[in-house]
């Protein structure tokens, strides 16, 4: 019985859900923008920012920079209702450490 | 609904590599990220919708996103699976199978990208049925996906969360743009 109590004491528990980060193209209630030739704004900015910054920026900060890029973008469709329309991205995170992808770096090689 | 506008160009410069000194000085506060490949990446992309069941428009430009993400995560050394135009039920099966893959045990993280039409909290399958994002997160939680416990799980959701168009607001000191 003592053994059982020790096992119980040593058992590490986790929350049901943790260590997730989710980037959303747009805010609750709103439409997400997509260029028919270049793709979605959010995926474009995510791609660009990761390519340029993942070497020295963790993912939550990358998504902050994506937010900055999305904030400054505007729809371009002169004459239509969507001309100069806006979008705002966001992310939610239950990460517990910095998430660096350390691209192309393999410590053992 | 999504809209389709403006004229910027996508960047395809190579992913900049991390320097050894940077790794050494940041690894202690970071998630372990050393496995090769880094992890499995799943991209579910719905571009064409079943016109018999739904009046959701074709997501023109959606193929560009698929290719952008496939190349990006390949270059980041993920093993990428791309699945196109699935019903909500097929997306669920795909996500469940992906979450249960044994390779996760050896890898340090995972990525899931969902690209489709959507509403707040859900994305559409090609059949016009909704897949709840909360269900997706559940599939990867610490109970249902023990192989990924304590490992970072990344999700990227490209979908509308409502129909409202953000027409923008004038910035107080924003008379002239430079």
Short mmCIF file of C-alpha atoms in Angstrom, two decimals:
data_model
loop_
_atom_site.label_atom_id
_atom_site.label_comp_id
_atom_site.label_asym_id
_atom_site.label_seq_id
_atom_site.Cartn_x
_atom_site.Cartn_y
_atom_site.Cartn_z
CA UNK A 1 0.00 0.00 0.00
CA UNK A 2 2.91 2.28 0.77
CA UNK A 3 4.27 1.64 -2.71
CA UNK A 4 0.98 2.63 -4.19
CA UNK A 5 0.99 5.91 -2.29
CA UNK A 6 4.51 6.65 -3.50
CA UNK A 7 3.49 5.98 -7.05
CA UNK A 8 0.55 8.32 -6.67
CA UNK A 9 2.78 11.02 -5.19
CA UNK A 10 5.31 10.73 -8.00
CA UNK A 11 2.76 10.75 -10.76
CA UNK A 12 3.13 13.94 -12.85
CA UNK A 13 -0.13 15.34 -14.09
CA UNK A 14 -0.74 17.57 -17.08
CA UNK A 15 -3.69 19.77 -17.92
CA UNK A 16 -6.08 18.21 -20.40
CA UNK A 17 -4.78 20.54 -23.10
CA UNK A 18 -1.49 22.46 -23.26
CA UNK A 19 1.48 23.38 -25.45
CA UNK A 20 -0.60 24.56 -28.38
CA UNK A 21 -0.37 27.72 -30.43
CA UNK A 22 -3.01 28.61 -33.01
CA UNK A 23 -2.72 31.37 -35.58
CA UNK A 24 -6.01 32.65 -36.99
CA UNK A 25 -6.17 34.60 -40.25
CA UNK A 26 -8.85 36.91 -38.93
CA UNK A 27 -10.79 37.96 -35.84
CA UNK A 28 -14.06 36.49 -34.61
CA UNK A 29 -17.02 37.49 -36.75
CA UNK A 30 -15.05 38.73 -39.73
CA UNK A 31 -14.09 37.56 -43.22
CA UNK A 32 -10.54 36.55 -44.15
CA UNK A 33 -8.96 38.02 -47.27
CA UNK A 34 -7.50 36.05 -50.13
CA UNK A 35 -5.74 37.25 -53.25
CA UNK A 36 -6.78 35.07 -56.17
CA UNK A 37 -3.23 35.01 -57.56
CA UNK A 38 -0.99 35.35 -54.50
CA UNK A 39 -3.07 33.41 -51.98
CA UNK A 40 -4.45 34.42 -48.59
CA UNK A 41 -2.97 37.44 -46.87
CA UNK A 42 -2.33 35.51 -43.67
CA UNK A 43 -0.57 32.59 -45.35
CA UNK A 44 1.50 35.00 -47.43
CA UNK A 45 2.66 36.94 -44.37
CA UNK A 46 3.20 33.80 -42.31
CA UNK A 47 5.36 32.36 -45.08
CA UNK A 48 7.39 35.54 -45.52
CA UNK A 49 7.94 36.12 -41.81
CA UNK A 50 8.93 32.54 -41.02
CA UNK A 51 11.34 32.48 -43.96
CA UNK A 52 13.02 35.70 -42.85
CA UNK A 53 12.81 35.51 -39.07
CA UNK A 54 12.50 31.93 -37.81
CA UNK A 55 16.30 31.80 -37.50
CA UNK A 56 16.22 34.21 -34.54
CA UNK A 57 12.55 34.69 -33.55
CA UNK A 58 10.24 32.35 -31.66
CA UNK A 59 6.86 31.53 -33.11
CA UNK A 60 4.73 33.71 -30.80
CA UNK A 61 6.84 36.73 -31.77
CA UNK A 62 6.67 35.71 -35.42
CA UNK A 63 2.88 35.77 -35.14
CA UNK A 64 3.08 39.24 -33.54
CA UNK A 65 5.04 40.37 -36.59
CA UNK A 66 2.48 38.73 -38.87
CA UNK A 67 -0.19 40.71 -36.99
CA UNK A 68 1.75 43.89 -37.76
CA UNK A 69 1.90 43.04 -41.45
CA UNK A 70 -1.77 42.11 -41.64
CA UNK A 71 -2.74 45.30 -39.79
CA UNK A 72 -1.04 47.40 -42.47
CA UNK A 73 -2.50 45.58 -45.47
CA UNK A 74 -5.52 46.76 -47.42
CA UNK A 75 -7.69 45.27 -50.10
CA UNK A 76 -7.03 46.50 -53.59
CA UNK A 77 -10.10 46.43 -55.78
CA UNK A 78 -10.84 49.93 -57.08
CA UNK A 79 -14.50 50.52 -57.67
CA UNK A 80 -15.65 47.56 -55.59
CA UNK A 81 -17.00 47.52 -52.03
CA UNK A 82 -13.84 45.69 -50.97
CA UNK A 83 -11.45 48.45 -51.97
CA UNK A 84 -9.27 49.37 -48.99
CA UNK A 85 -10.94 46.75 -46.79
CA UNK A 86 -8.96 45.52 -43.79
CA UNK A 87 -8.25 42.32 -41.88
CA UNK A 88 -6.72 41.59 -38.48
CA UNK A 89 -5.12 38.28 -37.54
CA UNK A 90 -4.61 36.91 -34.03
CA UNK A 91 -3.21 33.92 -32.21
CA UNK A 92 -3.92 32.00 -29.04
CA UNK A 93 -1.24 30.18 -27.12
CA UNK A 94 -0.89 27.65 -24.32
CA UNK A 95 2.83 27.30 -25.00
CA UNK A 96 4.98 27.09 -21.89
CA UNK A 97 8.39 27.78 -23.42
CA UNK A 98 9.77 29.67 -26.39
CA UNK A 99 9.05 27.84 -29.63
CA UNK A 100 12.06 28.22 -31.87
CA UNK A 101 12.18 26.09 -35.00
CA UNK A 102 16.00 26.48 -35.18
CA UNK A 103 15.77 26.07 -38.97
CA UNK A 104 18.42 23.94 -40.67
CA UNK A 105 20.37 23.53 -37.43
CA UNK A 106 21.12 20.04 -36.14
CA UNK A 107 23.28 20.08 -33.02
CA UNK A 108 24.62 16.56 -33.53
CA UNK A 109 25.84 17.05 -37.08
CA UNK B 1 -16.97 33.98 -47.34
CA UNK B 2 -13.56 35.25 -48.26
CA UNK B 3 -12.48 37.99 -50.59
CA UNK B 4 -9.77 38.18 -53.01
CA UNK B 5 -7.92 41.40 -53.50
CA UNK B 6 -4.81 43.56 -53.54
CA UNK B 7 -1.50 43.18 -55.27
CA UNK B 8 1.44 42.22 -53.09
CA UNK B 9 3.76 39.41 -54.09
CA UNK B 10 4.69 36.31 -52.08
CA UNK B 11 8.26 35.93 -50.93
CA UNK B 12 10.07 32.74 -51.87
CA UNK B 13 13.52 33.47 -50.52
CA UNK B 14 15.10 30.52 -48.75
CA UNK B 15 14.39 30.02 -45.04
CA UNK B 16 17.28 31.69 -43.20
CA UNK B 17 19.27 29.14 -41.18
CA UNK B 18 19.75 29.35 -37.44
CA UNK B 19 23.34 29.94 -36.29
CA UNK B 20 24.98 27.58 -33.76
CA UNK B 21 25.62 30.43 -31.30
CA UNK B 22 21.96 31.39 -31.40
CA UNK B 23 20.92 27.81 -30.73
CA UNK B 24 23.32 27.51 -27.81
CA UNK B 25 22.17 30.74 -26.19
CA UNK B 26 18.43 30.09 -26.57
CA UNK B 27 17.92 26.35 -26.20
CA UNK B 28 17.56 26.44 -22.41
CA UNK B 29 14.34 28.47 -22.43
CA UNK B 30 12.99 26.80 -25.56
CA UNK B 31 11.15 23.60 -26.41
CA UNK B 32 13.57 20.89 -27.54
CA UNK B 33 13.79 21.15 -31.34
CA UNK B 34 16.45 18.84 -32.64
CA UNK B 35 14.68 15.93 -34.28
CA UNK B 36 15.20 15.27 -37.95
CA UNK B 37 12.62 15.71 -39.37
CA UNK B 38 11.26 18.25 -36.90
CA UNK B 39 7.85 16.65 -37.09
CA UNK B 40 4.86 15.74 -39.20
CA UNK B 41 2.86 18.54 -40.82
CA UNK B 42 -0.69 18.14 -42.05
CA UNK B 43 -2.28 20.56 -44.50
CA UNK B 44 -6.00 20.18 -45.17
CA UNK B 45 -7.09 22.53 -47.91
CA UNK B 46 -10.56 22.83 -49.36
CA UNK B 47 -10.74 24.86 -52.57
CA UNK B 48 -13.61 23.28 -54.49
CA UNK B 49 -16.91 22.62 -52.79
CA UNK B 50 -19.65 20.18 -53.69
CA UNK B 51 -22.21 22.26 -55.56
CA UNK B 52 -24.94 19.67 -54.97
CA UNK B 53 -24.78 20.17 -51.21
CA UNK B 54 -23.62 23.73 -50.73
CA UNK B 55 -23.32 27.07 -52.47
CA UNK B 56 -19.84 27.79 -51.07
CA UNK B 57 -17.71 29.46 -53.75
CA UNK B 58 -14.49 28.07 -55.13
CA UNK B 59 -11.61 29.53 -53.09
CA UNK B 60 -9.54 30.96 -55.93
CA UNK B 61 -5.92 31.35 -54.88
CA UNK B 62 -6.31 28.50 -52.38
CA UNK B 63 -3.92 26.33 -54.42
CA UNK B 64 -1.27 29.00 -53.96
CA UNK B 65 -1.63 28.71 -50.17
CA UNK B 66 -1.32 24.91 -50.33
CA UNK B 67 1.88 25.10 -52.30
CA UNK B 68 3.26 27.92 -50.14
CA UNK B 69 2.73 25.93 -46.95
CA UNK B 70 3.92 22.65 -48.44
CA UNK B 71 7.20 24.24 -49.53
CA UNK B 72 7.63 26.24 -46.33
CA UNK B 73 7.26 23.29 -43.99
CA UNK B 74 9.32 21.01 -46.24
CA UNK B 75 12.10 23.55 -46.04
CA UNK B 76 11.71 23.67 -42.26
CA UNK B 77 12.27 19.90 -42.36
CA UNK B 78 8.75 18.69 -41.67
CA UNK B 79 7.26 15.65 -43.35
CA UNK B 80 4.26 17.27 -45.02
CA UNK B 81 0.98 15.55 -45.89
CA UNK B 82 -1.33 17.64 -48.07
CA UNK B 83 -4.96 16.61 -48.51
CA UNK B 84 -7.33 18.54 -50.73
CA UNK B 85 -11.07 18.92 -50.93
CA UNK B 86 -12.32 16.66 -48.15
CA UNK B 87 -15.77 16.43 -46.59
CA UNK B 88 -16.04 17.30 -42.90
CA UNK B 89 -16.17 13.60 -42.05
CA UNK B 90 -13.10 12.84 -44.17
CA UNK B 91 -11.26 15.75 -42.49
CA UNK B 92 -12.12 14.27 -39.08
CA UNK B 93 -10.81 10.84 -40.09
CA UNK B 94 -7.67 12.39 -41.52
CA UNK B 95 -6.99 14.42 -38.37
CA UNK B 96 -7.57 11.44 -36.09
CA UNK B 97 -5.26 9.21 -38.11
CA UNK B 98 -2.62 11.93 -38.22
CA UNK B 99 -2.74 12.51 -34.46
CA UNK B 100 -2.29 8.78 -33.84
CA UNK B 101 0.74 8.32 -36.07
CA UNK B 102 3.53 6.59 -34.20
CA UNK B 103 6.25 8.82 -35.69
CA UNK B 104 5.19 11.59 -33.29
CA UNK B 105 7.03 9.65 -30.58
CA UNK B 106 10.39 10.40 -32.24
CA UNK B 107 9.68 13.98 -33.31
CA UNK B 108 9.79 17.23 -31.36
CA UNK B 109 6.64 19.02 -32.61
CA UNK B 110 3.78 18.98 -35.09
CA UNK B 111 1.90 21.34 -37.41
CA UNK B 112 -1.71 21.35 -38.60
CA UNK B 113 -2.98 23.82 -41.21
CA UNK B 114 -6.67 24.11 -42.08
CA UNK B 115 -7.66 26.17 -45.12
CA UNK B 116 -11.28 26.47 -46.10
CA UNK B 117 -14.40 28.53 -45.79
CA UNK B 118 -15.53 28.88 -42.23
CA UNK B 119 -17.63 30.43 -39.50
CA UNK B 120 -16.62 31.32 -35.96
CA UNK B 121 -15.25 28.17 -34.35
CA UNK B 122 -15.59 25.86 -37.36
CA UNK B 123 -14.39 25.27 -40.90
CA UNK B 124 -16.38 23.78 -43.77
CA UNK B 125 -15.87 20.43 -45.42
CA UNK B 126 -16.49 20.27 -49.16
CA UNK B 127 -19.95 18.86 -48.38
CA UNK B 128 -20.96 22.05 -46.57
CA UNK B 129 -20.81 20.32 -43.16
CA UNK B 130 -18.88 22.01 -40.36
CA UNK B 131 -15.79 20.71 -38.59
CA UNK B 132 -15.44 22.23 -35.11
CA UNK B 133 -12.01 23.61 -34.27
CA UNK B 134 -12.50 22.69 -30.64
CA UNK B 135 -12.86 19.08 -31.71
CA UNK B 136 -9.60 19.41 -33.65
CA UNK B 137 -7.70 20.70 -30.60
CA UNK B 138 -9.19 17.86 -28.54
CA UNK B 139 -7.75 15.27 -30.91
CA UNK B 140 -4.27 16.61 -30.12
CA UNK B 141 -4.72 17.13 -26.39
CA UNK B 142 -2.67 15.45 -23.65
CA UNK B 143 -5.25 12.72 -23.12
CA UNK B 144 -6.01 11.72 -26.70
CA UNK B 145 -2.56 12.29 -28.15
CA UNK B 146 -0.05 11.21 -25.50
CA UNK B 147 2.81 10.93 -28.00
CA UNK B 148 2.76 14.72 -28.34
CA UNK B 149 2.60 15.52 -24.61
CA UNK B 150 4.89 18.44 -23.71
CA UNK B 151 5.68 19.01 -27.37
CA UNK B 152 4.56 22.15 -29.17
CA UNK B 153 1.56 21.74 -31.43
CA UNK B 154 1.11 24.46 -34.05
CA UNK B 155 -2.18 25.22 -35.77
CA UNK B 156 -2.78 27.69 -38.56
CA UNK B 157 -6.36 28.43 -39.55
CA UNK B 158 -7.05 30.21 -42.82
CA UNK B 159 -10.80 30.63 -42.88
CA UNK B 160 -13.48 33.22 -42.32
CA UNK B 161 -14.92 33.53 -38.81
CA UNK B 162 -18.04 35.35 -39.92
CA UNK B 163 -19.29 37.34 -42.86
CA UNK B 164 -18.53 40.82 -41.65
CA UNK B 165 -16.19 42.80 -43.86
CA UNK B 166 -13.74 45.00 -41.99
CA UNK B 167 -14.02 48.32 -43.82
CA UNK B 168 -11.34 49.85 -41.65
CA UNK B 169 -11.28 53.01 -39.58
CA UNK B 170 -9.42 56.25 -40.32
CA UNK B 171 -6.37 56.70 -38.17
CA UNK B 172 -6.56 59.97 -36.23
CA UNK B 173 -3.24 61.27 -37.54
CA UNK B 174 -3.48 59.32 -40.75
CA UNK B 175 -4.21 62.09 -43.25
CA UNK B 176 -1.34 61.29 -45.55
CA UNK B 177 0.18 57.88 -46.06
CA UNK B 178 3.86 57.67 -46.83
#
